[in-house]
Coordinates of C-alpha atoms in Angstrom, one line a residue:
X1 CA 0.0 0.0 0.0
X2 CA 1.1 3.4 -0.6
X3 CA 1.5 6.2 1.2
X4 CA -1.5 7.7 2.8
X5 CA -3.2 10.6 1.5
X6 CA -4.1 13.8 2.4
X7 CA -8.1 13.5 3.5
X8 CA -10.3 16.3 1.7
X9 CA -12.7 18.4 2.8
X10 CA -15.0 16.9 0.6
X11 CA -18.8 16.3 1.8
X12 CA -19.5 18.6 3.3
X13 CA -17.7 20.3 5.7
X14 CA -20.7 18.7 7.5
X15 CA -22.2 21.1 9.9
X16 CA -18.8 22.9 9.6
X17 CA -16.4 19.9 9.8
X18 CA -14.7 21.8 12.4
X19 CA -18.2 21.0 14.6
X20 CA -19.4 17.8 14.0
X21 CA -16.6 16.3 12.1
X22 CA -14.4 16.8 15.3
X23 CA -16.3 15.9 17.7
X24 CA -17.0 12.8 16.8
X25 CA -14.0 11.8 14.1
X26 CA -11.6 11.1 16.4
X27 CA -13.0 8.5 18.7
X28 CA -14.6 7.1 15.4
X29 CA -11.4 6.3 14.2
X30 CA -9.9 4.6 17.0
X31 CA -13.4 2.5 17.3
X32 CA -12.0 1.4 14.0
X33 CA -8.8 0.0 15.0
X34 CA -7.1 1.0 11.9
X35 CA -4.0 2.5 13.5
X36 CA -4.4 4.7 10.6
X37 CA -0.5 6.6 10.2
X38 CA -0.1 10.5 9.5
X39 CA 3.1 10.7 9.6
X40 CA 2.9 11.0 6.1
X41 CA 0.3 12.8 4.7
X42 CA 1.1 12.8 0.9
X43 CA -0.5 10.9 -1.9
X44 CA 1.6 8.6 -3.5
X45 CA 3.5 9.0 -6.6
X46 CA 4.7 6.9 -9.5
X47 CA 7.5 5.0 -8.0
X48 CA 5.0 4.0 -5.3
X49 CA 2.8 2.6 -8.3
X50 CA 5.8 0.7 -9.2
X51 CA 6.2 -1.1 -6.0
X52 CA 2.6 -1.5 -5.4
X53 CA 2.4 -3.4 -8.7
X54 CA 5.5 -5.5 -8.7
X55 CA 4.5 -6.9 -5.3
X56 CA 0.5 -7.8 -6.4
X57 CA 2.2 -9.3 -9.2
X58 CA 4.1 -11.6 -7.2
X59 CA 1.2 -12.3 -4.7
X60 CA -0.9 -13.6 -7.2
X61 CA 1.3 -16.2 -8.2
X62 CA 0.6 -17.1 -4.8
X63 CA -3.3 -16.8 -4.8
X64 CA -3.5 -18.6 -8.2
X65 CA -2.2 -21.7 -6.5
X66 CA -4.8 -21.9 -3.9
X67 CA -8.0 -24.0 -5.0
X68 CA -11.2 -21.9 -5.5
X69 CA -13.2 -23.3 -2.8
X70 CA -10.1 -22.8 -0.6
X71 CA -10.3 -19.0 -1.6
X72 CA -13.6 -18.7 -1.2
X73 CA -13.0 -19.3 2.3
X74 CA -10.8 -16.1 2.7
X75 CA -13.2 -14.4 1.2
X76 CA -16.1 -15.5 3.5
X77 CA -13.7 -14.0 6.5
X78 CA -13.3 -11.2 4.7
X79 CA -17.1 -10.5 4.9
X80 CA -17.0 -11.7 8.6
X81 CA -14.5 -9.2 9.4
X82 CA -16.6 -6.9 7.6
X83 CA -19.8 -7.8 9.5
X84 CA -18.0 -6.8 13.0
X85 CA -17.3 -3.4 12.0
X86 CA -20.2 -2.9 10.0
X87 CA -21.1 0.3 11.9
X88 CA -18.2 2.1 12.4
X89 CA -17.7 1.8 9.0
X90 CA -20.9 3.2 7.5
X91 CA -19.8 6.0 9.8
X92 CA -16.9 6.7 8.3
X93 CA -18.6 6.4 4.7
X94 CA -21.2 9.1 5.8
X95 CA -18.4 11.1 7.6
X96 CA -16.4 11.2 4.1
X97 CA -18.8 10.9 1.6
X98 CA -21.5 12.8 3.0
X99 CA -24.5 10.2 2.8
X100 CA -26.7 9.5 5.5
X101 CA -25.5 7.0 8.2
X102 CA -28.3 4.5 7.5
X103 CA -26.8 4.4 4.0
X104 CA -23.6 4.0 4.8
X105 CA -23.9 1.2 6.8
X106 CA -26.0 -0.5 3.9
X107 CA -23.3 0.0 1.4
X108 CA -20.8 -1.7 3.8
X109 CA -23.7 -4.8 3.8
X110 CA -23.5 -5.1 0.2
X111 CA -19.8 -5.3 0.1
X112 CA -20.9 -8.1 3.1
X113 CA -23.7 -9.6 1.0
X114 CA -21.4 -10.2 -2.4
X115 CA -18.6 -12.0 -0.3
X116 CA -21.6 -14.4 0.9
X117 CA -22.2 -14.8 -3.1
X118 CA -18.6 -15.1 -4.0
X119 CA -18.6 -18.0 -1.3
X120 CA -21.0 -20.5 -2.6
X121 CA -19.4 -19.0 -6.1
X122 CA -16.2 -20.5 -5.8
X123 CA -17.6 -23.8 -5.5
X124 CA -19.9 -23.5 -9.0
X125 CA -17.6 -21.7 -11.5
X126 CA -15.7 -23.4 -14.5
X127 CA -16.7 -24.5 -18.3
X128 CA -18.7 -27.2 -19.7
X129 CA -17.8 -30.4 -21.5
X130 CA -18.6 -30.1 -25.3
X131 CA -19.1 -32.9 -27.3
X132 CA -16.8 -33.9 -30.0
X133 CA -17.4 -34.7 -33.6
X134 CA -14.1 -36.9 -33.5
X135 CA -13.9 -40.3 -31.7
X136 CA -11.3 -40.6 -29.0
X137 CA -11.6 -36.9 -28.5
X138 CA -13.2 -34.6 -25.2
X139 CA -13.7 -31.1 -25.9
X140 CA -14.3 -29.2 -22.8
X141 CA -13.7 -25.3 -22.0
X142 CA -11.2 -24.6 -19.6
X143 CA -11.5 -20.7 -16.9
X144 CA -8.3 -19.2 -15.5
X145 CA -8.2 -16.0 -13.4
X146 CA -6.8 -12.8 -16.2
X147 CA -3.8 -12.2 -13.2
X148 CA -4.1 -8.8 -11.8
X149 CA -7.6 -6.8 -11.6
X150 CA -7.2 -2.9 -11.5
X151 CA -10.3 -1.2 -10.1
X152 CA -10.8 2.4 -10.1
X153 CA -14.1 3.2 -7.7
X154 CA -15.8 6.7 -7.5
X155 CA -16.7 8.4 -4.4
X156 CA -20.3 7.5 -4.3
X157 CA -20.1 4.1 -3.6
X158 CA -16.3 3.9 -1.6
X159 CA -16.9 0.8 -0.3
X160 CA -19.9 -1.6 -2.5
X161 CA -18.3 -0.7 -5.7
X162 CA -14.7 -2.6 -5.0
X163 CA -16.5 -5.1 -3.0
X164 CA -18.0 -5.9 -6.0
X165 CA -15.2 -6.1 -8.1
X166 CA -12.8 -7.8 -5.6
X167 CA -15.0 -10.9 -4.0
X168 CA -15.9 -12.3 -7.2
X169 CA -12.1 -11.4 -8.3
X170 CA -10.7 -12.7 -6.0
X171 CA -12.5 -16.3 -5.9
X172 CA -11.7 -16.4 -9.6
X173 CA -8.0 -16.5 -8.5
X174 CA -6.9 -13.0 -9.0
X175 CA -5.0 -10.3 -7.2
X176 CA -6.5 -6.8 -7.0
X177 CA -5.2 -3.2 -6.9
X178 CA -7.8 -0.7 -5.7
X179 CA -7.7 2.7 -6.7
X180 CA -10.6 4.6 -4.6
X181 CA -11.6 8.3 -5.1
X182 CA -9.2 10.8 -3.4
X183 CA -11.6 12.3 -1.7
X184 CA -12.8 9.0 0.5
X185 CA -9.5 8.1 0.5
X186 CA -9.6 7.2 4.6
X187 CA -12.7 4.8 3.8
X188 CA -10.0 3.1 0.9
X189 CA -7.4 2.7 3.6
X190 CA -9.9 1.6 6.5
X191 CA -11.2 -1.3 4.0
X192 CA -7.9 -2.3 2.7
X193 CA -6.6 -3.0 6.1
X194 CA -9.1 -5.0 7.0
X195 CA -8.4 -6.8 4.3
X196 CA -4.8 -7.4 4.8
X197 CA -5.0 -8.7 8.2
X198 CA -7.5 -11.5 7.3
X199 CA -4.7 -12.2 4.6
X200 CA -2.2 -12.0 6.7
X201 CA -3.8 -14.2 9.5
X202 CA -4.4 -17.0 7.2
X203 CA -0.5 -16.7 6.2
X204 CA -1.2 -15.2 3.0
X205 CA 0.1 -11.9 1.8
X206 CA -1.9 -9.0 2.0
X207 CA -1.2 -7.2 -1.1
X208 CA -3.1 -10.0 -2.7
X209 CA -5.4 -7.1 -2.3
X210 CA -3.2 -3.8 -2.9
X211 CA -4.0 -0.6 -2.2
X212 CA -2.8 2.8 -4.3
X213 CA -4.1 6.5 -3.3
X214 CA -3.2 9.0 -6.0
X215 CA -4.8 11.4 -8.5
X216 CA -5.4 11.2 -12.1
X217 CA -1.5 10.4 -12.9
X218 CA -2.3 7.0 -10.9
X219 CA -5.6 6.2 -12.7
X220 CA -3.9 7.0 -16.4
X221 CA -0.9 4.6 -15.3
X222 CA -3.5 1.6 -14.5
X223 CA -5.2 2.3 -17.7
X224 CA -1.5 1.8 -19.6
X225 CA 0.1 -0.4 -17.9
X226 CA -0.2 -3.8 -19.7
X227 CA 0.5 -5.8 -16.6
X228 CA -2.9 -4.9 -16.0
X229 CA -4.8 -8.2 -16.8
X230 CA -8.6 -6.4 -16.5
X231 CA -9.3 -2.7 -15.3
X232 CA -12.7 -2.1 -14.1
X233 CA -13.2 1.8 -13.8
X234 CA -16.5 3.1 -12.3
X235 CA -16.9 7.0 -12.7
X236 CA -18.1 9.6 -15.7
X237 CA -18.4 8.8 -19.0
X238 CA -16.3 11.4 -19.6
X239 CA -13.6 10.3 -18.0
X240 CA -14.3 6.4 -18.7
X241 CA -14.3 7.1 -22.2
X242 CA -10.2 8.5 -22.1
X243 CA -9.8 4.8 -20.1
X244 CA -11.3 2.9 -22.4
X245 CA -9.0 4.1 -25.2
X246 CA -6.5 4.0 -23.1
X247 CA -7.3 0.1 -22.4
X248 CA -7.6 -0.5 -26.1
X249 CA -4.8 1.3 -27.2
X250 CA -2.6 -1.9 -25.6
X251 CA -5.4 -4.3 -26.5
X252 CA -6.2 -4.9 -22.7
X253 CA -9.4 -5.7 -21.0
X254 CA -12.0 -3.6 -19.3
X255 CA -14.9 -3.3 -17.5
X256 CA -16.6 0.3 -17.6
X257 CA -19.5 1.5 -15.1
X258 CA -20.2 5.0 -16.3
X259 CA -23.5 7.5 -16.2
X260 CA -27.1 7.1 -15.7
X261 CA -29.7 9.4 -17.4
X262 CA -32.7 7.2 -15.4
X263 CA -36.1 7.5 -15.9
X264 CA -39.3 6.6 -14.7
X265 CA -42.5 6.2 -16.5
X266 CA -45.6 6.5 -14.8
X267 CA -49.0 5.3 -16.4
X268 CA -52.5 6.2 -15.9
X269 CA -53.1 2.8 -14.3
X270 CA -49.9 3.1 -11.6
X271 CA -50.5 2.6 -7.9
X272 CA -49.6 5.9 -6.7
X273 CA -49.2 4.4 -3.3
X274 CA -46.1 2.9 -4.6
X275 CA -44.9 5.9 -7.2
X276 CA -44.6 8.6 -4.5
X277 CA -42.1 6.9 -2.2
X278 CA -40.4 5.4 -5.1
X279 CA -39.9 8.4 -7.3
X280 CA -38.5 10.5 -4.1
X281 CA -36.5 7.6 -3.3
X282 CA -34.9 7.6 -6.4
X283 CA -34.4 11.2 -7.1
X284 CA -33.3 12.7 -3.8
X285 CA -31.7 9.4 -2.1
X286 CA -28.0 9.5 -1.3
X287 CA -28.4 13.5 -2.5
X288 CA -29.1 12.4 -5.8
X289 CA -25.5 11.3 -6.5
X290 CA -26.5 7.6 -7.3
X291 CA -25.6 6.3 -11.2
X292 CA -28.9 4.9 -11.0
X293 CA -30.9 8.2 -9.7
X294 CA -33.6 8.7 -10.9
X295 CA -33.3 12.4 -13.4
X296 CA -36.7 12.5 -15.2
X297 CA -39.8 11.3 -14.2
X298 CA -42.3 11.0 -17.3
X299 CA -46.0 11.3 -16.2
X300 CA -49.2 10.3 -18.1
X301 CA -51.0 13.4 -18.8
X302 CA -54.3 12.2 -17.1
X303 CA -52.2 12.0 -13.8
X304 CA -49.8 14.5 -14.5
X305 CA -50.5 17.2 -12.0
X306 CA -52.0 14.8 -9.4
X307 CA -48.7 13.3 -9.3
X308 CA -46.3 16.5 -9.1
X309 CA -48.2 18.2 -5.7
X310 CA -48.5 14.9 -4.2
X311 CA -44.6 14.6 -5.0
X312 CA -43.7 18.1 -3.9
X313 CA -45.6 17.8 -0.6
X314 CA -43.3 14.5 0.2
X315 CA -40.3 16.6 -0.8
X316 CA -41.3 19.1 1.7
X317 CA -41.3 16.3 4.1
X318 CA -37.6 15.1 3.4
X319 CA -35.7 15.8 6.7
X320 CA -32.3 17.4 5.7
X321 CA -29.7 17.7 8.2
X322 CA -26.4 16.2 9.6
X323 CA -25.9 12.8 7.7
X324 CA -24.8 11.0 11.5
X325 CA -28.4 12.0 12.8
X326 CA -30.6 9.5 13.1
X327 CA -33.5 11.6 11.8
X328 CA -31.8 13.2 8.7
X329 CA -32.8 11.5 5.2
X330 CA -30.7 13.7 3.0
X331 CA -27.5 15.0 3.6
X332 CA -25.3 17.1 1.6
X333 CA -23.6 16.8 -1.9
X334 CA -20.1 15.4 -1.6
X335 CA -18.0 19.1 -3.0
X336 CA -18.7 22.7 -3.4
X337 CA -17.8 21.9 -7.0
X338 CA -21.1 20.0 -6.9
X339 CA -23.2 22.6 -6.0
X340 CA -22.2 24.8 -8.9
X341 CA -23.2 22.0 -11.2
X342 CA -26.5 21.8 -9.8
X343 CA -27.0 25.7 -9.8
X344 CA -25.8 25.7 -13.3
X345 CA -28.1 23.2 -14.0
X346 CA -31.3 24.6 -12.4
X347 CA -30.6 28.0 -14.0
X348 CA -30.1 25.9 -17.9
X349 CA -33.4 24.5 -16.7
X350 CA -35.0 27.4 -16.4
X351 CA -33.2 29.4 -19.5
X352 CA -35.2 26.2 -21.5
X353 CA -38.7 26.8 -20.4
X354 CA -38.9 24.9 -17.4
X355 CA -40.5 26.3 -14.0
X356 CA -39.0 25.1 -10.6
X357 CA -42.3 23.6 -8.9
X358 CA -39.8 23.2 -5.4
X359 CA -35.8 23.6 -4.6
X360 CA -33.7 25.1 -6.8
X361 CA -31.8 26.8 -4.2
X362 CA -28.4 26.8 -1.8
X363 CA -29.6 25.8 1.6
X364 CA -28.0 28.3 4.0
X365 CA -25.9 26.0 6.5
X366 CA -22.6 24.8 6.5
X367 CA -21.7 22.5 4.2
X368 CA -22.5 21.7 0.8
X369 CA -26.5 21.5 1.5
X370 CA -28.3 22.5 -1.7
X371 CA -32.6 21.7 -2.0
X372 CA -34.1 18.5 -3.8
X373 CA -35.2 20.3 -7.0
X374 CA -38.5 19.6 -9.1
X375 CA -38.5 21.0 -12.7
X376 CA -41.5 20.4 -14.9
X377 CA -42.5 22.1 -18.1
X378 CA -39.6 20.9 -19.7
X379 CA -39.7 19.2 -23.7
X380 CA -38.4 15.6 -23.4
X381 CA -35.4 16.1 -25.5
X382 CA -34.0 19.5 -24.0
X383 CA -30.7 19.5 -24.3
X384 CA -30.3 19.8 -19.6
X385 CA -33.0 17.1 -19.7
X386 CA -30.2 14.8 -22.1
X387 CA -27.6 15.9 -19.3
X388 CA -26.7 13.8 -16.1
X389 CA -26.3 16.6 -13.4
X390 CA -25.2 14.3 -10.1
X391 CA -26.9 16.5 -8.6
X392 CA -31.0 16.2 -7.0
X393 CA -32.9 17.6 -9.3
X394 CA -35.9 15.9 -11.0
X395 CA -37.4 16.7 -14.5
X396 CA -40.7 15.7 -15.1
X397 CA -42.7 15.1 -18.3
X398 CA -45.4 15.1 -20.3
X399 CA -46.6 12.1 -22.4
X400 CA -49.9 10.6 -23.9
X401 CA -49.2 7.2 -25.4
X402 CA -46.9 4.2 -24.5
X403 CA -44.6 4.2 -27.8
X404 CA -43.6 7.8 -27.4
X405 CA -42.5 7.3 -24.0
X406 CA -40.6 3.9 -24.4
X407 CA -38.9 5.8 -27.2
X408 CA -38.2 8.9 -25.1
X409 CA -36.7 6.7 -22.9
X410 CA -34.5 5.5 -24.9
X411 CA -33.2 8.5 -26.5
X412 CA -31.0 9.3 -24.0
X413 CA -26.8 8.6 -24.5
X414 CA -27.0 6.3 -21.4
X415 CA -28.3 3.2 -20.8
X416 CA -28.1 2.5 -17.4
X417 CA -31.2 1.9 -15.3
X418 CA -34.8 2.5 -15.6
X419 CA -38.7 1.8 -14.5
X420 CA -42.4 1.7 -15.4
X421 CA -45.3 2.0 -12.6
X422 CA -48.2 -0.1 -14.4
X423 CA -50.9 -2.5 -13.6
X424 CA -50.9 -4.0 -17.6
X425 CA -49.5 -7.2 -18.4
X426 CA -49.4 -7.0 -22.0
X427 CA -47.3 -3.7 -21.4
X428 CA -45.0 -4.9 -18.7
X429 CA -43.7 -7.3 -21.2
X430 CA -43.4 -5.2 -24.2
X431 CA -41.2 -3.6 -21.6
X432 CA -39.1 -6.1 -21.1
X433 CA -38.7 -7.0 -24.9
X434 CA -36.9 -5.8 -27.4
X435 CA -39.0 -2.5 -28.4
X436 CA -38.8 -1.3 -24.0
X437 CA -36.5 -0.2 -22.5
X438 CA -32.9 -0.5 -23.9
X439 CA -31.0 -0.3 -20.2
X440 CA -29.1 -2.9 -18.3
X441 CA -31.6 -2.7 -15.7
X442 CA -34.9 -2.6 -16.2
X443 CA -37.9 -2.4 -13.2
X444 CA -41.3 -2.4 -13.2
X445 CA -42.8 -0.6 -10.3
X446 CA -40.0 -0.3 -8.3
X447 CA -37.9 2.8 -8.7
X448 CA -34.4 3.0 -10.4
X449 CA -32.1 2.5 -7.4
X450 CA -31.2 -0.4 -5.3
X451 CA -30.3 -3.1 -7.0
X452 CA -29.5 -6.4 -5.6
X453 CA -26.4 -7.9 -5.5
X454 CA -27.7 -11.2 -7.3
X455 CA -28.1 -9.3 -10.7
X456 CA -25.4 -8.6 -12.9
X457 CA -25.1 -4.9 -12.3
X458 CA -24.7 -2.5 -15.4
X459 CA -25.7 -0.9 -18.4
X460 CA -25.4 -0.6 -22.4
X461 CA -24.7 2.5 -24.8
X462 CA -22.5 5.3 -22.7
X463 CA -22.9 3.5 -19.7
X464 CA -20.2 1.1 -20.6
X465 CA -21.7 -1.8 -21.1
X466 CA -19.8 -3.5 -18.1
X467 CA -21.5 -5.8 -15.7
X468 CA -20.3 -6.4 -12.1
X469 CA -21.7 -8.2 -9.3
X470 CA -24.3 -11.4 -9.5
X471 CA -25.3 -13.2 -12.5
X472 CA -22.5 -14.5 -14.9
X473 CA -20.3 -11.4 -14.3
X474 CA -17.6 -13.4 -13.0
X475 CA -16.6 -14.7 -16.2
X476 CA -15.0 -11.2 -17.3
X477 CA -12.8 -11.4 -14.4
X478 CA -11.3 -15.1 -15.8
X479 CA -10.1 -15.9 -19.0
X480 CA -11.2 -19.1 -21.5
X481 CA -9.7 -21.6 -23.2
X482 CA -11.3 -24.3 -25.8
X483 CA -9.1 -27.4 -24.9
X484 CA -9.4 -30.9 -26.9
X485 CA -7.4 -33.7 -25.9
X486 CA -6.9 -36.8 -27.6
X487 CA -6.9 -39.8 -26.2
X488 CA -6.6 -42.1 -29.2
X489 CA -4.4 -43.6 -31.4
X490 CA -5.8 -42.2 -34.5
X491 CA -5.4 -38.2 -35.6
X492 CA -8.8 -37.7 -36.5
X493 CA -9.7 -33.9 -38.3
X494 CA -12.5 -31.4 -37.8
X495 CA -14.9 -31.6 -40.5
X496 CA -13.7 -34.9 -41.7
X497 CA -11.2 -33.6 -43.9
X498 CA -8.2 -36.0 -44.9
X499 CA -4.7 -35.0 -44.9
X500 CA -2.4 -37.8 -46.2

């Protein structure tokens, strides 16, 4: 691991991180037992890279060796160990990040949930055995872990998203070298040590699982360096795009988890029972700064209005406060360079035709507190509607008939995650098929957000079209070979031709 960064005053200077931060950040972090070190307080540079590398390099070729159910096994301590500092974890999430406690502490349970997966995974994965058109002959195909997994996370998800990517890694036989946002860089550190000493108490070195803390000079030397077996970047699809060319450039491997442009279609038939909760869950939950938030919210005309005041008297509802409360259900955005994309965004909004119906505005507190923002009024295809602002603000529209909307649903550049609120069979499957929706993830009345770890996580178009998590992802963290062996006498060839 390298040398410890530098925190940032990222989320939120949360009730003036002078307040709350200290006066409860210190005894947080000895509840951790990290033995965090500041005696050096720098990121770490290139030749820190170097060593990082060389030494994951030559732990895998111990992991490799170690039979998948046998590294399952490590894995399922490394959930255990996860489980007894659950809390004080999610603590440290909200304290960094800025989301609420309750969803801090969730995110650290997914991390726990996918190790539980990778478990019982490492006991199922491998090929099948083809049948062969020449006697004598077994055809069967033949996984092997790629070697060494790069995985660059974002700071919305500090913790799940390289839980993801490293239990179902690391059961597939590879070594991993994490690369977490700089400005949750103590919830990178707090992880990877827990990490390490489950390694190291089962004799096993801990850089299996490597830590590097850096800025963009670290991230473009992951994406070029060819001992890089697979790099799984989560992040913009700005910046995922410059990986991705990166990545091909040396013909290497990756797995991309960019932006969401999410929406939610509402029809005249929906139970608005189960719209309402949904809609402000996914528009306003973790401050909006979810890849799956929801960002427009089409309504059929005939419940149009309906829909909006119910929605903007739960908004005035939302309790917004200090993230560690208890009470609070919406906490601040994670930088002050947040906040001038959302009030650049509201203001575009509003330069379009759109009306602000609630929000819209800097809350006056400390911190980086803005207001959950409803815009309606809005065409479907103005050009801030087409534009992920991580931000919370919700666009709602207009539509009369079912093809229009599917369509406008797909227009978007993303293709992450999306939902329909309906009661009609015939049109819950034409969702599902190949005229719906054209996302990874697609929902029927259940909102945008939360996805299980079960599911292959991920999306199509500028989303990346990486998967991670449940499902089959685990086969782009291995590689495949077609093996025949011949175990006759005779040379038999494909397609009966003769060679004599």
């Amino acid at each position: 691991m390298v040398k410890l960064p530098i925190p940032h005053q990222g989320p939120g200077d949360v009730e003036s991180r002078a307040a709350a931060g200290a006066r409860r950040c210190q005894g947080l972090l000895l509840a951790i037992c990290l033995r965090l070190s500041w005696e050096e307080k720098q990121s770490g540079n290139l030749e820190d890279y170097e060593e990082t590398v060389k030494k994951a390099k030559e732990a895998w070729k111990v992991w490799a060796d170690i039979p998948a159910p046998k590294r399952g096994e490590i894995v399922r301590q490394i959930g255990d160990a996860l489980r007894q500092k659950i809390k004080v974890l999610g603590s440290l999430v909200s304290l960094e990040m800025g989301k609420i406690f309750v969803e801090g502490v969730g995110e650290v349970q997914e991390y726990v949930d996918v190790c539980d997966y990778a478990v019982g995974l490492s006991r199922m994965i491998g090929g099948p055995i083809l049948p062969s058109e020449r006697p004598g002959h077994a055809l069967i195909e033949q996984w092997n872990p790629v070697g060494l997994v790069g995985v660059i996370t974002a700071f919305n998800f500090p913790v799940a998203v390289y839980g993801w990517n490293s239990a179902i890694a690391m059961i597939c036989g590879n070594a991993c070298l994490w690369k977490g946002a700089p400005t949750t860089s103590l919830v990178s550190v707090a992880v990877t040590k827990i990490i390490a000493k489950v390694l190291e108490d089962n004799k096993l070195p801990g850089a299996i699982c490597s830590l590097v803390c850096g800025g963009a000079d670290i991230g473009t030397a992951m994406a070029r360096d060819e001992r890089m077996d697979l790099l799984s970047f989560t992040g913009s699809t700005k910046v995922g795009k410059q990986v991705a060319l990166m990545v091909q450039e040396r013909f290497g491997r990756s797995l991309l988890e960019l932006g969401g442009n999410n929406a939610i279609i509402v029809f005249e038939d929906a139970d608005l029972n189960l719209v309402i909760p949904s809609a402000l869950f996914a528009a306003v939950g973790t401050a909006g700064q979810r890849c799956t938030t929801a960002r427009r919210l089409f309504l059929h005309e005939s419940i149009h209005d309906e829909v909006v005041a119910k929605l903007a008297k739960a908004y005035a509802q939302v309790r917004i406060g200090d993230p560690w409360d208890s009470d609070t259900l919406y906490g601040p955005l994670h930088t002050k360079e947040a906040v001038k994309m959302f009030l650049d965004a509201v203001e575009q909004a509003k330069q379009q035709g759109g009306s602000v119906v609630c929000g819209g505005k800097v809350i006056n507190r400390p911190g980086n507190y803005v207001e959950p923002t409803i815009v309606t009024g809005l065409p479907h295809n103005a050009p801030i509607v087409h534009t992920e602002t991580f931000a919370p603000i919700l666009y709602v529209l207009k539509f009369k008939e079912e093809e229009e909307v599917f369509a406008w649903n797909n227009e978007v550049k993303q293709g992450l995650s999306s939902s329909i609120f309906t009661k009609d069979l015939g049109r819950i499957f034409r969702w599902l098929g190949p005229k719906g929706s054209d996302c990874g993830i697609v929902n029927v009345n259940i909102p945008t957000s939360g996805a299980e770890i079960g599911g292959a996580f991920g999306g199509e178009k500028h989303t990346g079209g990486g998967r991670e998590s449940g499902s089959d992802s685990w086969k782009l963290y291995m590689r495949r070979s077609t093996c025949t062996i011949n175990y006759s006498k005779d040379l038999p060839l494909a397609q009966g031709i003769k060679f004599q």
